[in-house]
Tab-separated table of C-alpha atoms in Angstrom:
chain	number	residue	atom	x	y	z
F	182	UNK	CA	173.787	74.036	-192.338
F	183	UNK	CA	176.960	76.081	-192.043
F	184	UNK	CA	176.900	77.514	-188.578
F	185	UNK	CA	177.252	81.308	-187.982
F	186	UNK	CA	179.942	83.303	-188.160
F	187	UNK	CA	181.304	84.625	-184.739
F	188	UNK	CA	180.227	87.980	-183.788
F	189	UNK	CA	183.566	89.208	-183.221
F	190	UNK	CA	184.343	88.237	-187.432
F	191	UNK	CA	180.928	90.514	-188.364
F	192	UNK	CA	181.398	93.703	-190.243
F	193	UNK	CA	178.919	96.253	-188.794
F	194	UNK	CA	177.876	97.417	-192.432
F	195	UNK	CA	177.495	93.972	-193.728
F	196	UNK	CA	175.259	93.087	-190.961
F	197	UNK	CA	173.443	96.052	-190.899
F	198	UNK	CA	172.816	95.018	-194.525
F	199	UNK	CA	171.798	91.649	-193.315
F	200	UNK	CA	169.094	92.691	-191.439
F	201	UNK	CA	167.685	95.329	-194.170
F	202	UNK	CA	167.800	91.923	-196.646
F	203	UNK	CA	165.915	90.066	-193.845
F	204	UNK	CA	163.883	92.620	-193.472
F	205	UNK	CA	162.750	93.364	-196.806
F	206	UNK	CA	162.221	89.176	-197.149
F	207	UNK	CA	159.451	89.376	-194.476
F	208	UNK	CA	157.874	92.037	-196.378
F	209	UNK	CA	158.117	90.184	-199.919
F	210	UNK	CA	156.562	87.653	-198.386
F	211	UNK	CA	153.643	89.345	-196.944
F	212	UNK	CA	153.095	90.784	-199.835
F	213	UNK	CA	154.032	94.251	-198.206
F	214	UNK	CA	155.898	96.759	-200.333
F	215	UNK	CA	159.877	96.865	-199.510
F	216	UNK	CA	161.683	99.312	-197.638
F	217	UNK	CA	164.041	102.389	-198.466
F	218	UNK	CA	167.148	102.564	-196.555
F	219	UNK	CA	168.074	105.978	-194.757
F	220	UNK	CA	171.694	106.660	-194.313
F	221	UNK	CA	170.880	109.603	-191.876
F	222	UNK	CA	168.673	107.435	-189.639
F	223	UNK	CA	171.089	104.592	-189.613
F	224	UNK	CA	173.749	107.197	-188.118
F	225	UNK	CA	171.165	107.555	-185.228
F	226	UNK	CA	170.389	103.734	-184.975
F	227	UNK	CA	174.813	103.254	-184.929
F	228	UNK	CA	174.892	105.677	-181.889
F	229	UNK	CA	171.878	104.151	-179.894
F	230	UNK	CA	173.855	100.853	-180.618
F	231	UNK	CA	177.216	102.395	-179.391
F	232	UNK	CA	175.285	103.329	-176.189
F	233	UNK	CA	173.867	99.885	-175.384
F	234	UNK	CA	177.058	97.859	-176.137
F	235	UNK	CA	179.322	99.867	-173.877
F	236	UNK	CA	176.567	99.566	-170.533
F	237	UNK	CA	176.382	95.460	-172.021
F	238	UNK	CA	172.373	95.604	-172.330
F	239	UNK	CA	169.597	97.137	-174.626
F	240	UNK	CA	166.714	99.370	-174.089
F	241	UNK	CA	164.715	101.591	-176.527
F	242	UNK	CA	166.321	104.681	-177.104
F	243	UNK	CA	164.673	108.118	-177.749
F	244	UNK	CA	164.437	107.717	-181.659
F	245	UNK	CA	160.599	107.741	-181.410
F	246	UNK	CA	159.991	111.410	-180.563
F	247	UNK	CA	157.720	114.442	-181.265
F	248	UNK	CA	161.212	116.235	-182.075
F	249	UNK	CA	162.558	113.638	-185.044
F	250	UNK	CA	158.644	113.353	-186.792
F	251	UNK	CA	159.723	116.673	-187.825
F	252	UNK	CA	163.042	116.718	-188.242
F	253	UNK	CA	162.717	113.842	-190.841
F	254	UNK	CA	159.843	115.097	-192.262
F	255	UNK	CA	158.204	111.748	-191.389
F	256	UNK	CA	154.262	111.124	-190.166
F	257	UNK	CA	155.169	107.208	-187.810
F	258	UNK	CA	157.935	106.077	-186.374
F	259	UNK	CA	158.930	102.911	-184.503
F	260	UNK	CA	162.393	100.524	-183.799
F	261	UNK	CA	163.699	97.211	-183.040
F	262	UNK	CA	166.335	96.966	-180.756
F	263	UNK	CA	168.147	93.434	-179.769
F	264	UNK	CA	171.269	91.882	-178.784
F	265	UNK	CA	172.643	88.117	-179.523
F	266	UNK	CA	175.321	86.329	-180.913
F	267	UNK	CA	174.319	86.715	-184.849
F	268	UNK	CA	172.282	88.601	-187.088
F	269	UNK	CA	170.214	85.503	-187.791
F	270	UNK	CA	169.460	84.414	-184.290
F	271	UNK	CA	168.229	88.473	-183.552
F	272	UNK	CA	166.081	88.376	-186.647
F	273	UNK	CA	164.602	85.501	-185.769
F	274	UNK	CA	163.692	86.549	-181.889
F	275	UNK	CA	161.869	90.063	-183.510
F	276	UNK	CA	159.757	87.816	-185.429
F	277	UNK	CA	158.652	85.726	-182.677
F	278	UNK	CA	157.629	88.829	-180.999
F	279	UNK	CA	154.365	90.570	-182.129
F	280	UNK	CA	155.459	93.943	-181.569
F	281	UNK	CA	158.554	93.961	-183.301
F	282	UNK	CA	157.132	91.892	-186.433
F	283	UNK	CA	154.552	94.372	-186.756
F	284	UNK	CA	157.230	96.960	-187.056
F	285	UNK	CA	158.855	94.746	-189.672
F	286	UNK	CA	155.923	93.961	-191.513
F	287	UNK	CA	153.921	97.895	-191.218
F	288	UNK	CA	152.754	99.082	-194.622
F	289	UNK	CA	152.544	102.236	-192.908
F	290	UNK	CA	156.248	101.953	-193.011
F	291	UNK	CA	157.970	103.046	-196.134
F	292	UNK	CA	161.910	103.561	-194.773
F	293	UNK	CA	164.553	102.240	-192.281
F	294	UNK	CA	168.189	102.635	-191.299
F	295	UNK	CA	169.975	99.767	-189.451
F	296	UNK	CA	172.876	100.172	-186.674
F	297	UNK	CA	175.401	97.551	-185.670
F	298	UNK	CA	177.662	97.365	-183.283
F	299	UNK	CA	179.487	94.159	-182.521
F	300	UNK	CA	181.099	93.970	-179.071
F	301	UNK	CA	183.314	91.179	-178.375
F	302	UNK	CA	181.126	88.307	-179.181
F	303	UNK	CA	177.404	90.256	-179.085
F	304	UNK	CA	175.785	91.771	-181.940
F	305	UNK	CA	174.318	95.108	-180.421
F	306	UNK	CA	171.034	95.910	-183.431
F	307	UNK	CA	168.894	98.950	-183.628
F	308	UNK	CA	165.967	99.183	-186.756
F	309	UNK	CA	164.475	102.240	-186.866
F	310	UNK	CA	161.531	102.741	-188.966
F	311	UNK	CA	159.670	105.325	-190.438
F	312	UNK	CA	157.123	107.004	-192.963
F	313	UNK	CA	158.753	109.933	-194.484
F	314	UNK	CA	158.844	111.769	-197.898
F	315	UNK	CA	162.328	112.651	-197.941
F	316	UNK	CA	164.345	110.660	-200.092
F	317	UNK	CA	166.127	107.112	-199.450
F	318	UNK	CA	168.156	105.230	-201.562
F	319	UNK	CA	167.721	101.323	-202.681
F	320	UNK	CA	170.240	99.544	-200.675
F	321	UNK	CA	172.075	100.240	-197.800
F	322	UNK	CA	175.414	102.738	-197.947
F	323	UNK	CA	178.027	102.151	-195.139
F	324	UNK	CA	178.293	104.652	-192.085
F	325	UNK	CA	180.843	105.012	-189.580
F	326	UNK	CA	180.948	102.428	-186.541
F	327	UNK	CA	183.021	103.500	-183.757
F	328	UNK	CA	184.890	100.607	-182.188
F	329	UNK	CA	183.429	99.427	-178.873
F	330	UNK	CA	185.631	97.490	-175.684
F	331	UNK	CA	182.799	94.906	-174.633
F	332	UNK	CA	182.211	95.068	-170.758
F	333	UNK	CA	182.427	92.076	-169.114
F	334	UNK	CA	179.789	89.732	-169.749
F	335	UNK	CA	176.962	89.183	-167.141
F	336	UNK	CA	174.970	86.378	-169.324
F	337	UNK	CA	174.734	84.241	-171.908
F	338	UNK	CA	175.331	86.873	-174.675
F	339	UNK	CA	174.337	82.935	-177.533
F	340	UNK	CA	170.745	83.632	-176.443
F	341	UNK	CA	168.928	86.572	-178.431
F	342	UNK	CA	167.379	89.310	-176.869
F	343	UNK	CA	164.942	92.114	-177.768
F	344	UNK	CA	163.461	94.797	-175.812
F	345	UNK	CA	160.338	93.971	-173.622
F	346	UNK	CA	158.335	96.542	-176.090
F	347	UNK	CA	158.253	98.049	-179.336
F	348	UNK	CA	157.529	101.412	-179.589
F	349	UNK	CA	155.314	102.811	-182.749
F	350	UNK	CA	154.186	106.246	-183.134
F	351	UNK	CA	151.908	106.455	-185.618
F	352	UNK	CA	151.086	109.726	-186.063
F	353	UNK	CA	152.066	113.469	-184.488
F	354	UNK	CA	150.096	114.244	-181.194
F	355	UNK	CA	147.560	116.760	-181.666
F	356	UNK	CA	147.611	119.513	-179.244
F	357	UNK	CA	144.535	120.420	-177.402
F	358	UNK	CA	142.739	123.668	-178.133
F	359	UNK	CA	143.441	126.757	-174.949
F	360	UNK	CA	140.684	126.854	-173.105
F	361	UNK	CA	137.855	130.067	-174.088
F	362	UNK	CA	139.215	133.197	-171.732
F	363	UNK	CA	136.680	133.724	-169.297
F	364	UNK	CA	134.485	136.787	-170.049
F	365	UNK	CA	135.616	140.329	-168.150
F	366	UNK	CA	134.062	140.668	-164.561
F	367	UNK	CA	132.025	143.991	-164.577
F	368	UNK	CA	133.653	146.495	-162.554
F	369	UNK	CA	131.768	147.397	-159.512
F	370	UNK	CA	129.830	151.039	-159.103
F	371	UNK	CA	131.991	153.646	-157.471
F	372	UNK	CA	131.187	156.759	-155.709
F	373	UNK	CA	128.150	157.413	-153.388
F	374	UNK	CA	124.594	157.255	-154.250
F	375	UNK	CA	122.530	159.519	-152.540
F	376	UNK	CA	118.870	158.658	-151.891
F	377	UNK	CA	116.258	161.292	-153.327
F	378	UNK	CA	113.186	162.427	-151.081
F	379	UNK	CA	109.819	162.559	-152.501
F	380	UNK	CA	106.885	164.771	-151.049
F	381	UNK	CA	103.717	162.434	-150.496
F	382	UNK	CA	100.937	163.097	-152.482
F	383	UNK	CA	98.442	165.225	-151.612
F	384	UNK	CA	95.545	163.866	-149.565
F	385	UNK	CA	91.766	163.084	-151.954
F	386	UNK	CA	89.269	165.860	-149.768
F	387	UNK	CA	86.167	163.918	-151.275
F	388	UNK	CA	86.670	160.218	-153.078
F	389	UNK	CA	85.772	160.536	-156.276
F	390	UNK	CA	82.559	158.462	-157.199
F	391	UNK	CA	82.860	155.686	-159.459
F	392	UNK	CA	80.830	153.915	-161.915
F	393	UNK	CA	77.024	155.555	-162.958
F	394	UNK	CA	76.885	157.692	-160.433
F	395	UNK	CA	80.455	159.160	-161.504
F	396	UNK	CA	78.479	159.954	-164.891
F	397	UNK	CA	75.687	161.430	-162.911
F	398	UNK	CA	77.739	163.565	-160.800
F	399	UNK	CA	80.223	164.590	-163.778
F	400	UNK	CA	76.629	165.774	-166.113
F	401	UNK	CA	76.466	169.271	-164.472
F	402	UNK	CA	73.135	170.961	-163.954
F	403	UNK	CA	71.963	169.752	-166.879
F	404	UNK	CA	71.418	166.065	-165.875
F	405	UNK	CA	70.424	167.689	-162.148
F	406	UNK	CA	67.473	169.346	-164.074
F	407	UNK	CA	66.569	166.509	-165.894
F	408	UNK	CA	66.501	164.174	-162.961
F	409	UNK	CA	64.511	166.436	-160.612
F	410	UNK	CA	62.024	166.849	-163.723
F	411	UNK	CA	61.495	163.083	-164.186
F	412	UNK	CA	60.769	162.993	-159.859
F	413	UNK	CA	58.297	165.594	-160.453
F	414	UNK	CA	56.443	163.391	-163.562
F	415	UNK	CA	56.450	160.763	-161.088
F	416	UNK	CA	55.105	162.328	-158.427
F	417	UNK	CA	52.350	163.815	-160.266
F	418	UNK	CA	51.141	160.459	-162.056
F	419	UNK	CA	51.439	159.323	-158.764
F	420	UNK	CA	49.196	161.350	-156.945
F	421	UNK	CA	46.197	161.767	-159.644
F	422	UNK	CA	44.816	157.813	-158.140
F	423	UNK	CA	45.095	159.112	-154.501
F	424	UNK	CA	42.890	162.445	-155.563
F	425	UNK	CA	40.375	159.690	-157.323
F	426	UNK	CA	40.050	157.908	-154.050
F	427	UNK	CA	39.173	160.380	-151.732
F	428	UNK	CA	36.536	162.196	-154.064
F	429	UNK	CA	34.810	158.464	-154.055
F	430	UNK	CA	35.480	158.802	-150.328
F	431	UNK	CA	33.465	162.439	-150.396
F	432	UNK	CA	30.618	161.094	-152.333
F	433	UNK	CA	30.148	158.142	-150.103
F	434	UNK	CA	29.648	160.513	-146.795
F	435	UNK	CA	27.636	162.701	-148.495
């Protein structure tokens, strides 16, 4: 097996092409459909690169943002990042990590652009990915790579390394409806209200009668006549017994 070349003999375009074949591989063999490659994208991947090589370490940069869904007219987003002393060996470490082989592998994922930076003897990576319906082209198309002065190395630079997490944005955030406005208080009264006297009502001389004698008293002379003429029948049916028993009462003295 013919050992890998030394970082510091790496072209930046010809690795960044590395890693799109690699890339594309793992998806071939997942049966997942291969990727586009996007110049513009791989311009922002280079200077995220550029960053991490110059402070000697990596860290995800601010590729996955609110901000570039739009600006690349793209609906996910997500990235690699890694550092090590060939493209193979940094390949290699994002598939043994689930979050970055899910990037690799995401059907949702339709795009990518690469950036390299080689510093001294480290390859410096960044893979962003997306979803977009702008255009891409095929294979990759060079971009320019600034020339970086590695700093002074703090570790074993042999040993691949990838970022503790890979972000993914899948889709835009969705912003919460306002709040309802809360109805209009009802303005208070104003002015002075006044309270208005009432006389009392006039005191009942008599309470009125109620119920049948109400009727009686409401007939007029009429029903008076009638009344004192029934008394009068009564009085006389009445009496004609009485006058009976004191005639037998004459007749039995005599």
């Amino acid at each position: 097996m013919t050992p890998p070349a030394p970082a510091a003999s790496v072209d930046p375009d010809a690795a960044a092409t590395q890693f799109f074949d690699l890339t594309n591989g793992e998806r071939a063999a997942a049966g997942v459909p291969a990727l586009e490659w996007r110049a513009d994208v791989a311009t922002m991947a280079v200077a995220h690169s550029v960053e991490m090589a110059q402070a000697g370490n990596i860290w995800h940069g601010s590729f996955v943002t609110e901000g570039n869904l739009k600006a690349l007219n793209a609906s996910s987003l997500g990235e690699n990042v890694g550092m090590g002393g060939s493209v193979g060996s940094i390949h290699q470490a994002f598939m043994n990590s689930a979050g970055h082989r899910e990037n690799i592998l995401d059907p949702g994922f339709n795009q990518v652009g690469i950036g390299v930076i080689v510093a001294g003897d480290t390859v410096f990576v960044t893979e962003d990915f997306l979803h977009s319906k702008s255009a891409g082209t095929a294979r990759p198309t060079p971009v320019p790579h600034p020339t970086v002065v590695a700093p002074a190395p703090t570790h074993h630079t042999s040993t691949p390394k990838v970022a503790a997490a890979s972000p993914h944005h899948v889709e835009p955030a969705v912003a919460a409806a306002p709040p309802a406005p809360a109805p209009a208080a009802t303005p208070a009264p104003s002015g002075v209200v006044n309270a208005v006297p009432f006389a009392p009502a006039p005191a009942v001389a008599n309470p009125v009668a109620t119920g049948a004698m109400a009727d009686v008293l409401d007939g007029g002379a009429a029903v008076w006549v009638a009344l004192l003429g029934g008394l009068l029948l009564v009085g006389a049916l009445g009496g004609i017994p009485l006058l009976r028993a004191a005639r037998h009462e004459e007749r039995d003295q005599h």
